Amino acid sequence: MKNVNGTFLYMKIANSIERQINDGVLRLGDKLPSIRVLHKEYGVSISTVQEAYYYLESKSLISSRPKSGYFVIHDKNCILRSPKTTNPPQEKVSKDACDLFSNFYQNTRRHGVVNFAWALPAPELLPIAKLKKSLHETIREVADGGTNYDTIEGSVDLRRQIAQRTLLWGGNLSEKDVVITSGCINALSLAFMAITEPGDTIVVESPVYFGVLQLANQLGLNIIELPTCPIDGMDIDALRTTLKYKKVSAILIVTNFNNPIGSIMPDENKKKLVKLLEQYQVPLIEDDIYGDLYFGKNRPSTCKYYDESGLVIWCSSFSKTLAPGYRIGWVAPGRYMDKILKLKRYHSIATNSIFQNAIYNFLVNGRYDHHLRKLRTTYCSNSHKILRGIKKYFPEDTLVSNPKGGFLIWIELNEKVDTQKLHERANKYDIDFCPGRMFTLQNQYNNCLRLSFGMLWDEKVERALQKIGELANEMINEAEEIEVLSN
Amino acid sequence: MKNVNGTFLYMKIANSIERQINDGVLRLGDKLPSIRVLHKEYGVSISTVQEAYYYLESKSLISSRPKSGYFVIHDKNCILRSPKTTNPPQEKVSKDACDLFSNFYQNTRRHGVVNFAWALPAPELLPIAKLKKSLHETIREVADGGTNYDTIEGSVDLRRQIAQRTLLWGGNLSEKDVVITSGCINALSLAFMAITEPGDTIVVESPVYFGVLQLANQLGLNIIELPTCPIDGMDIDALRTTLKYKKVSAILIVTNFNNPIGSIMPDENKKKLVKLLEQYQVPLIEDDIYGDLYFGKNRPSTCKYYDESGLVIWCSSFSKTLAPGYRIGWVAPGRYMDKILKLKRYHSIATNSIFQNAIYNFLVNGRYDHHLRKLRTTYCSNSHKILRGIKKYFPEDTLVSNPKGGFLIWIELNEKVDTQKLHERANKYDIDFCPGRMFTLQNQYNNCLRLSFGMLWDEKVERALQKIGELANEMINEAEEIEVLSN
């Protein structure tokens, strides 16, 4: 039942309670009013209150105890301290740094491993039965069984759906602005090839997704890593100074729910950033692959929204939300459309039409939005669980990013913990994650790590998290013993 | 029924007759012995003789006339004269030459066009119902509905099938030698990126597939086009001289049933070529995408067969035989395996598993071989039809390649015919083909064209071919009239 403003009644109640929890009015362990009380107080049905409580439970904010009612299980103070804005050095690095983790995709495939490493949704969270149905339907209907080449730019139906969805952040793209790619990494690859030449310099956040480092390195680009805040993202002043003194060919930023640092660039900064682009005529590759996975009410905006001169190349995909293996992503290349189309044709000709049509079916029937709502709730719930776990199990001085979306968390441990060694130890317990060193070409973030919480959270995951914490504590103790001995 | 040597009896009879036709013993219009006569002569059943005649009919060599029996319809002299070995100039060219035909893929998509342009099998020739079945099966069985990333190198089952098939040309590859790619062009793209840097020089045949020109150009490579014979392929002596005096980073050759010139490099030359590679330590990208489409008895060999030092990067795909739109190709990169794996990971991560598994199913059940036999017969038949048509409709001095496989024919017209203009005129009649100028960065082949005969041959196609011939004759007449007037 919706009220006048179009919000469901139960959501109104749930939002009020959530606000009180976040403001510290309701605290960890507090008992919530009984369903009967709220039913009278709000003048709504019992089932509406129940629904509100179920919703809060699904977000891991409250929990029911048999015969006792509902209790707050979320500690607002559990929002641990964030790491400081990074301050990456700019030393010459060996090009081989990228190879450090080149076997990453192979190693983490072992069976039975608790996988905090991959920035991917676990299959259990995906609507696989519905996707299969959509595929079967597509195969029956598609012309010539999909054996033909599609157009270079890809399915017009799917592109229109993608364009329509930009309304969620105020975008007004049309299908003509969008090109389908083989996942987001392929969109980034085409974008880099369109706007840079070997020897050019690009600017990225620090830490930065290792795939970007590997790709840029392979293309012979020089990489400047800029200071980045775990809350607001890239330091715009640092960027301004860089643009003033260096010739930069491209900037790449994950604006929303950054991988790995979890930041979300405020609208004001997005606007400032786009102005800088225009001033220096430098294109921005905006990797917005996590943008749809917000925990709050609204989808965050993009730099593309502020882009009037076509300098923003907006990239994303369905890999973090629907089906990584289908390899369907897209790019809205602004003024670089012609170049992107040529590059796609030269390097791979076309994208297969079956997956495009299957995803189109999924979108046009509203199944995607339904799935996203569920997925966001799960990720939000997991974010609370992982934060609680880190507070409980990890060393006290641990700093963490505070994700407002996506399913990645960035952790800074005591400097005594070398996370590459921690990684080796964790591997022995069949636990995998990404050491911080993967996310930079400089010698830094050796005490950091990235955890993914895109899984079905269960006892095994909880124990694995606990084990990482124990191993970290163990390493600190060892280091302190050595210090004592050597004094 | 097979005889001792494993050949079907009807094939033995058919081969004898085919040899007589090719040797000119049986000539155009000759009546063949009646079925009854051969039945007695060979001591085989009536149905065996019938089968032999059906086979020759399917190859467009003979034809039955009601109540009169079978007649030879193939003219051995119809094998028109070949063009001479090319002699490409080596002038500086504008990099934009590649853009001349950048809209090629878009333009030829118009409905109702007789398409001699695309080097693709027409959907009518593909086993679409069976492929769909294979896809449905795969979707039901594949883990997690195929939503997971596959391994970088691709399905081990499919790679094993591909490796097993190399036995057909004496290869002994294993699944470990093969990486799945997004079609053959993606295999070429990865290969170029693995072994060249911008500014490097590569050697190709002349004429050369325009996709190679576009790709190499985009990667900043300098391109040397070498003399190429329509029968034997690249001139090995010219290559030797080039390697002696120039630093070359890579050679790319379509060794079998070359696109566009139709050549097939003799084994002896393949061997020589591989020796040259070893002497100069230059890698060869061997594009063998047409190799399975032989008209003769056996699949031609490859340079990979002679390769002991891992310098041959063997590339192919299922796009010319099964399903272009599925975008499944492969590369056997020899000593460049590590680089290729890295590049694939950096630029696109993985190939979707559903199409790989569907094609695997198709292969492992023997459906692929069955389909290929049928397809080869159709193409062989079409090759006779197009040669007959050219002889009948085209100007007398027309030179053509004589394809022994694949479905492409290279035509050199009287120098008075500008094939770009011919193309414009043909377009008005809804006929499309590739002007020769597409296949070079130099100013040459302006009187050449490439026709694809990978279609279901019917009256409409025959009339379209006739129209091209008429238009060519028209252009020669016009040119001659102008000559007369200006004298």
Coordinates of N, CA, C and O in Angstrom, one line a residue, chain B residues 409-467:
Chain B
I409 N 36.6 -15.0 -54.1 CA 37.3 -15.1 -55.4 C 37.8 -13.6 -55.7 O 37.1 -12.7 -55.4
W410 N 39.0 -13.6 -56.3 CA 39.7 -12.3 -56.5 C 39.7 -12.1 -58.0 O 40.0 -13.0 -58.8
I411 N 39.2 -10.9 -58.5 CA 39.0 -10.7 -59.9 C 39.7 -9.5 -60.3 O 39.6 -8.4 -59.7
E412 N 40.5 -9.6 -61.4 CA 41.2 -8.4 -62.0 C 40.5 -8.1 -63.3 O 40.5 -8.9 -64.2
L413 N 39.9 -6.9 -63.4 CA 39.2 -6.5 -64.6 C 40.2 -5.6 -65.4 O 41.3 -5.2 -65.0
N414 N 39.7 -5.4 -66.6 CA 40.4 -4.5 -67.5 C 40.7 -3.2 -66.8 O 39.9 -2.7 -66.0
E415 N 41.9 -2.6 -67.0 CA 42.3 -1.4 -66.3 C 41.3 -0.2 -66.4 O 41.4 0.7 -65.7
K416 N 40.5 -0.3 -67.5 CA 39.6 0.8 -67.7 C 38.5 0.8 -66.6 O 37.7 1.8 -66.5
V417 N 38.3 -0.2 -65.9 CA 37.2 -0.3 -64.9 C 37.7 0.1 -63.5 O 38.5 -0.6 -63.0
D418 N 37.2 1.2 -63.0 CA 37.5 1.6 -61.7 C 36.4 0.9 -60.8 O 35.2 1.2 -60.8
T419 N 36.9 -0.1 -60.0 CA 35.9 -0.9 -59.2 C 35.2 -0.2 -58.1 O 34.2 -0.6 -57.6
Q420 N 35.8 1.0 -57.7 CA 35.0 1.8 -56.7 C 33.8 2.4 -57.4 O 32.7 2.4 -56.8
K421 N 34.0 2.8 -58.6 CA 32.8 3.3 -59.4 C 31.8 2.2 -59.8 O 30.6 2.4 -59.7
L422 N 32.4 1.1 -60.1 CA 31.6 -0.1 -60.4 C 30.7 -0.5 -59.2 O 29.5 -0.8 -59.3
H423 N 31.4 -0.3 -58.0 CA 30.7 -0.6 -56.8 C 29.5 0.3 -56.6 O 28.4 -0.1 -56.2
E424 N 29.7 1.6 -56.8 CA 28.6 2.6 -56.7 C 27.5 2.2 -57.6 O 26.3 2.3 -57.2
R425 N 27.8 1.9 -58.9 CA 26.7 1.5 -59.8 C 26.0 0.3 -59.4 O 24.8 0.2 -59.5
A426 N 26.8 -0.7 -58.9 CA 26.2 -2.0 -58.5 C 25.2 -1.8 -57.3 O 24.2 -2.4 -57.2
N427 N 25.7 -0.9 -56.4 CA 24.8 -0.6 -55.2 C 23.4 -0.2 -55.6 O 22.5 -0.5 -54.9
K428 N 23.4 0.6 -56.7 CA 22.0 1.0 -57.2 C 21.1 -0.1 -57.5 O 19.9 0.0 -57.6
Y429 N 21.7 -1.2 -57.9 CA 20.9 -2.4 -58.2 C 20.8 -3.4 -57.0 O 20.6 -4.6 -57.2
D430 N 21.2 -2.8 -55.8 CA 21.2 -3.7 -54.6 C 22.1 -4.8 -54.7 O 21.8 -6.0 -54.3
I431 N 23.3 -4.5 -55.2 CA 24.3 -5.6 -55.3 C 25.6 -5.0 -54.5 O 25.9 -3.9 -54.7
D432 N 26.2 -5.8 -53.7 CA 27.3 -5.3 -52.9 C 28.5 -6.3 -53.1 O 28.3 -7.5 -53.3
F433 N 29.7 -5.7 -53.2 CA 30.9 -6.5 -53.2 C 32.1 -5.6 -52.6 O 31.8 -4.5 -52.3
C434 N 33.3 -6.1 -52.6 CA 34.4 -5.4 -52.1 C 35.3 -4.9 -53.2 O 36.0 -5.7 -53.9
P435 N 35.4 -3.6 -53.4 CA 36.4 -3.1 -54.4 C 37.8 -3.4 -54.0 O 38.1 -3.5 -52.8
G436 N 38.7 -3.7 -54.9 CA 40.1 -4.1 -54.6 C 40.9 -3.1 -53.8 O 41.7 -3.5 -53.0
R437 N 40.5 -1.8 -53.9 CA 41.3 -0.8 -53.2 C 41.2 -1.0 -51.6 O 42.0 -0.4 -50.9
M438 N 40.2 -1.7 -51.2 CA 40.0 -2.0 -49.7 C 41.2 -2.8 -49.2 O 41.4 -2.9 -48.0
F439 N 41.9 -3.5 -50.1 CA 42.9 -4.5 -49.6 C 44.3 -4.1 -49.7 O 45.2 -4.9 -49.8
T440 N 44.5 -2.8 -49.6 CA 45.9 -2.2 -49.7 C 45.9 -0.8 -49.2 O 44.9 -0.1 -49.2
L441 N 47.1 -0.4 -48.7 CA 47.3 1.0 -48.3 C 47.9 1.8 -49.4 O 48.0 3.0 -49.4
Q442 N 48.3 1.1 -50.5 CA 48.9 1.7 -51.6 C 47.8 2.1 -52.6 O 46.7 1.6 -52.5
N443 N 48.2 2.8 -53.6 CA 47.2 3.2 -54.7 C 47.3 2.1 -55.8 O 48.0 2.3 -56.8
Q444 N 46.6 1.0 -55.6 CA 46.6 -0.1 -56.5 C 45.3 -0.9 -56.4 O 44.4 -0.6 -55.6
Y445 N 45.2 -1.9 -57.2 CA 44.0 -2.8 -57.3 C 42.7 -2.0 -57.5 O 41.6 -2.5 -57.1
N446 N 42.8 -0.9 -58.2 CA 41.7 -0.1 -58.5 C 40.8 -0.7 -59.5 O 39.6 -0.4 -59.7
N447 N 41.3 -1.7 -60.3 CA 40.5 -2.5 -61.2 C 40.2 -3.9 -60.8 O 39.9 -4.8 -61.6
C448 N 40.4 -4.1 -59.4 CA 40.1 -5.4 -58.9 C 38.9 -5.4 -58.0 O 38.4 -4.4 -57.6
L449 N 38.4 -6.6 -57.7 CA 37.3 -6.8 -56.7 C 37.3 -8.2 -56.1 O 37.9 -9.1 -56.7
R450 N 36.7 -8.2 -54.9 CA 36.6 -9.5 -54.3 C 35.1 -9.9 -54.2 O 34.3 -9.1 -53.8
L451 N 34.8 -11.1 -54.6 CA 33.4 -11.6 -54.5 C 33.4 -12.7 -53.5 O 34.2 -13.6 -53.5
S452 N 32.4 -12.7 -52.6 CA 32.2 -13.9 -51.8 C 31.1 -14.7 -52.4 O 30.1 -14.2 -52.9
F453 N 31.3 -16.0 -52.4 CA 30.2 -16.9 -52.9 C 29.7 -17.8 -51.7 O 29.3 -19.0 -52.0
G454 N 29.7 -17.3 -50.5 CA 29.3 -18.1 -49.4 C 27.8 -18.0 -49.1 O 27.3 -17.8 -48.0
M455 N 27.0 -18.1 -50.3 CA 25.5 -17.9 -50.1 C 24.8 -19.1 -50.8 O 25.4 -20.0 -51.4
L456 N 23.5 -19.1 -50.6 CA 22.7 -20.1 -51.3 C 22.5 -19.6 -52.7 O 21.9 -18.5 -52.9
W457 N 23.1 -20.3 -53.7 CA 23.1 -19.8 -55.0 C 21.7 -19.9 -55.7 O 21.2 -21.0 -55.7
D458 N 21.1 -18.8 -56.1 CA 19.8 -18.9 -56.8 C 19.8 -18.0 -58.0 O 20.8 -17.3 -58.3
E459 N 18.6 -17.9 -58.6 CA 18.4 -17.0 -59.8 C 18.8 -15.6 -59.5 O 19.5 -14.9 -60.3
K460 N 18.5 -15.1 -58.3 CA 18.7 -13.7 -58.0 C 20.2 -13.5 -57.9 O 20.7 -12.4 -58.4
V461 N 21.0 -14.4 -57.3 CA 22.4 -14.3 -57.3 C 23.0 -14.3 -58.7 O 23.9 -13.5 -59.0
E462 N 22.5 -15.2 -59.5 CA 23.0 -15.4 -60.9 C 22.8 -14.1 -61.6 O 23.7 -13.6 -62.3
R463 N 21.6 -13.5 -61.5 CA 21.3 -12.2 -62.2 C 22.2 -11.1 -61.7 O 22.6 -10.2 -62.4
A464 N 22.5 -11.1 -60.3 CA 23.3 -10.0 -59.8 C 24.7 -10.1 -60.4 O 25.3 -9.1 -60.7
L465 N 25.2 -11.4 -60.5 CA 26.5 -11.6 -61.1 C 26.6 -11.1 -62.5 O 27.5 -10.4 -62.9
Q466 N 25.5 -11.4 -63.2 CA 25.4 -11.0 -64.6 C 25.4 -9.5 -64.7 O 26.1 -8.9 -65.5
K467 N 24.7 -8.8 -63.7 CA 24.6 -7.4 -63.7 C 26.0 -6.7 -63.5 O 26.4 -5.8 -64.2

